[in-house]
GROMACS .gro file of C-alpha atoms in nm:
model
  155
    1MET     CA    1  -0.393  -0.980   0.800
    2VAL     CA    2  -0.728  -0.915   0.957
    3GLY     CA    3  -0.993  -1.161   0.859
    4ILE     CA    4  -1.304  -1.325   0.924
    5CYS     CA    5  -1.419  -1.607   0.948
    6PHE     CA    6  -1.822  -1.676   0.936
    7PHE     CA    7  -1.912  -2.038   1.031
    8PHE     CA    8  -2.303  -2.059   0.871
    9GLU     CA    9  -2.495  -2.380   0.954
   10ASP     CA   10  -2.890  -2.162   0.993
   11VAL     CA   11  -3.038  -2.482   0.772
   12VAL     CA   12  -3.344  -2.298   0.854
   13ARG     CA   13  -3.243  -1.940   0.576
   14ASN     CA   14  -3.085  -2.254   0.346
   15THR     CA   15  -3.413  -2.340   0.181
   16MET     CA   16  -3.324  -2.128  -0.134
   17SER     CA   17  -3.032  -2.038  -0.233
   18GLY     CA   18  -3.054  -1.666  -0.328
   19ILE     CA   19  -3.021  -1.585   0.058
   20VAL     CA   20  -2.756  -1.775   0.127
   21GLY     CA   21  -2.519  -1.540  -0.119
   22ALA     CA   22  -2.750  -1.277  -0.055
   23ASP     CA   23  -2.607  -1.311   0.326
   24ILE     CA   24  -2.186  -1.435   0.207
   25GLU     CA   25  -2.223  -1.077  -0.002
   26ARG     CA   26  -2.322  -0.856   0.297
   27ALA     CA   27  -2.102  -1.051   0.539
   28ILE     CA   28  -1.790  -1.011   0.211
   29PHE     CA   29  -1.917  -0.616   0.258
   30ASP     CA   30  -1.903  -0.588   0.517
   31ALA     CA   31  -1.611  -0.729   0.573
   32ARG     CA   32  -1.337  -0.476   0.316
   33ASN     CA   33  -1.505  -0.168   0.406
   34LEU     CA   34  -1.446  -0.176   0.770
   35GLY     CA   35  -1.048  -0.284   0.692
   36ALA     CA   36  -1.043  -0.707   0.673
   37THR     CA   37  -0.823  -0.860   0.394
   38HIS     CA   38  -0.931  -1.197   0.410
   39VAL     CA   39  -1.335  -1.402   0.411
   40LEU     CA   40  -1.273  -1.756   0.528
   41LEU     CA   41  -1.701  -1.853   0.511
   42VAL     CA   42  -1.757  -2.260   0.720
   43ASP     CA   43  -2.000  -2.361   0.538
   44ALA     CA   44  -2.196  -2.640   0.708
   45THR     CA   45  -2.537  -2.615   0.555
   46GLN     CA   46  -2.670  -3.014   0.456
   47TYR     CA   47  -2.667  -2.881   0.072
   48GLY     CA   48  -2.359  -2.734   0.081
   49LEU     CA   49  -2.500  -2.427  -0.043
   50SER     CA   50  -2.207  -2.102  -0.072
   51ARG     CA   51  -2.126  -2.287  -0.368
   52PHE     CA   52  -2.400  -2.035  -0.549
   53TYR     CA   53  -2.249  -1.777  -0.466
   54GLY     CA   54  -1.953  -1.664  -0.729
   55HIS     CA   55  -1.722  -1.457  -0.572
   56SER     CA   56  -1.557  -1.137  -0.708
   57ASP     CA   57  -1.464  -0.884  -0.566
   58SER     CA   58  -1.069  -0.899  -0.649
   59GLN     CA   59  -1.003  -0.615  -0.300
   60ILE     CA   60  -1.076  -0.937  -0.070
   61VAL     CA   61  -0.881  -1.314  -0.026
   62PHE     CA   62  -1.275  -1.541  -0.019
   63GLU     CA   63  -1.218  -1.882   0.066
   64ARG     CA   64  -1.402  -2.191   0.165
   65TYR     CA   65  -1.418  -2.461   0.399
   66GLU     CA   66  -1.613  -2.774   0.473
   67THR     CA   67  -1.537  -2.777   0.854
   68LEU     CA   68  -1.440  -2.534   1.130
   69GLU     CA   69  -1.157  -2.751   1.199
   70GLN     CA   70  -1.009  -2.725   0.821
   71ALA     CA   71  -1.079  -2.311   0.870
   72GLU     CA   72  -0.894  -2.355   1.210
   73ALA     CA   73  -0.605  -2.515   1.052
   74THR     CA   74  -0.508  -2.251   0.837
   75TYR     CA   75  -0.291  -1.937   0.943
   76PRO     CA   76  -0.160  -2.127   1.202
   77ASP     CA   77   0.018  -1.813   1.329
   78VAL     CA   78  -0.258  -1.571   1.300
   79PRO     CA   79  -0.413  -1.536   1.653
   80ARG     CA   80  -0.822  -1.602   1.653
   81VAL     CA   81  -1.056  -1.451   1.803
   82TYR     CA   82  -1.431  -1.658   1.908
   83LEU     CA   83  -1.714  -1.457   1.934
   84GLU     CA   84  -2.039  -1.488   2.169
   85ASN     CA   85  -2.308  -1.333   2.266
   86GLU     CA   86  -2.252  -1.273   2.666
   87ALA     CA   87  -2.578  -1.499   2.756
   88THR     CA   88  -2.452  -1.763   2.571
   89LEU     CA   89  -2.072  -1.767   2.614
   90LEU     CA   90  -2.178  -1.688   3.064
   91ALA     CA   91  -2.357  -2.024   3.038
   92SER     CA   92  -2.161  -2.235   2.854
   93GLY     CA   93  -1.936  -2.148   3.128
   94THR     CA   94  -1.622  -2.026   2.931
   95THR     CA   95  -1.541  -1.637   3.078
   96GLY     CA   96  -1.406  -1.412   2.818
   97THR     CA   97  -1.279  -1.058   2.780
   98PRO     CA   98  -1.621  -0.769   2.764
   99LEU     CA   99  -1.554  -0.612   2.393
  100ALA     CA  100  -1.516  -0.296   2.533
  101GLY     CA  101  -1.188  -0.352   2.719
  102PHE     CA  102  -1.072  -0.617   2.439
  103VAL     CA  103  -0.752  -0.578   2.262
  104HIS     CA  104  -0.721  -0.625   1.895
  105PRO     CA  105  -0.420  -0.805   1.789
  106ALA     CA  106  -0.248  -0.644   1.557
  107SER     CA  107  -0.340  -0.929   1.300
  108ALA     CA  108  -0.582  -1.180   1.400
  109ILE     CA  109  -0.904  -1.427   1.288
  110TYR     CA  110  -1.203  -1.332   1.423
  111VAL     CA  111  -1.449  -1.650   1.467
  112VAL     CA  112  -1.800  -1.585   1.435
  113GLY     CA  113  -2.064  -1.856   1.482
  114LYS     CA  114  -2.385  -1.964   1.300
  115ASP     CA  115  -2.655  -1.661   1.311
  116ALA     CA  116  -2.909  -1.574   1.604
  117GLY     CA  117  -2.725  -1.696   1.913
  118GLY     CA  118  -2.334  -1.816   1.892
  119GLY     CA  119  -2.291  -2.178   1.812
  120ILE     CA  120  -1.905  -2.218   1.814
  121THR     CA  121  -1.945  -2.515   2.086
  122THR     CA  122  -1.611  -2.745   1.966
  123GLY     CA  123  -1.332  -2.618   2.240
  124ARG     CA  124  -1.472  -2.312   2.431
  125LYS     CA  125  -1.251  -2.398   2.750
  126GLN     CA  126  -0.889  -2.315   2.491
  127LYS     CA  127  -0.956  -2.073   2.319
  128THR     CA  128  -0.997  -1.646   2.327
  129TRP     CA  129  -1.349  -1.553   2.379
  130VAL     CA  130  -1.518  -1.159   2.337
  131TYR     CA  131  -1.842  -1.160   2.386
  132MET     CA  132  -2.107  -0.844   2.368
  133PRO     CA  133  -2.353  -0.713   2.564
  134TYR     CA  134  -2.610  -0.811   2.350
  135ALA     CA  135  -2.906  -1.096   2.348
  136ASN     CA  136  -2.860  -1.241   1.963
  137LEU     CA  137  -2.709  -1.112   1.622
  138TRP     CA  138  -2.719  -1.221   1.252
  139ALA     CA  139  -2.357  -1.314   1.225
  140SER     CA  140  -2.340  -1.042   0.978
  141SER     CA  141  -2.417  -0.798   1.209
  142THR     CA  142  -2.167  -0.904   1.469
  143LEU     CA  143  -1.869  -0.876   1.241
  144ALA     CA  144  -1.947  -0.537   1.146
  145ILE     CA  145  -1.914  -0.457   1.548
  146ILE     CA  146  -1.643  -0.667   1.572
  147LEU     CA  147  -1.460  -0.529   1.265
  148HIS     CA  148  -1.609  -0.109   1.332
  149ASP     CA  149  -1.427  -0.183   1.723
  150ARG     CA  150  -1.133  -0.295   1.598
  151ARG     CA  151  -1.069   0.062   1.374
  152ALA     CA  152  -1.193   0.224   1.605
  153LYS     CA  153  -0.963   0.100   1.911
  154SER     CA  154  -0.636   0.175   1.623
  155ILE     CA  155  -0.738   0.609   1.598
   0.00000   0.00000   0.00000
């Protein structure tokens, strides 16, 4: 299993449900084409706007959760890898592994926080963190990079 957990809470961009659907569709398209089998979406938006997204891609499993804790409790035997940009992770006092030196587990769920600057703040010390040397990226871009890295290192 190779999954991505997309933590969606960026309220500023949630004014139109079409934008939310496009973000989700783009993340799923990239994930599927880069080898992911599952997408776990945490919809922490004010109005639960992911409900407007109608998933129809039979090649990838799509699951929706209301909290990060619910998504984290799913698939308890699959390691979680939390992704963050270097500046945000190190400024928090949390240690991590740079992406260049990270060895991907055979099965994993990659968890990314909110767009443009991360944002997974709960339980930082107890998690496996991987960081990228970029200031800020969209969550879907971060996921595409990590899945590409996984694929490149497995060849």
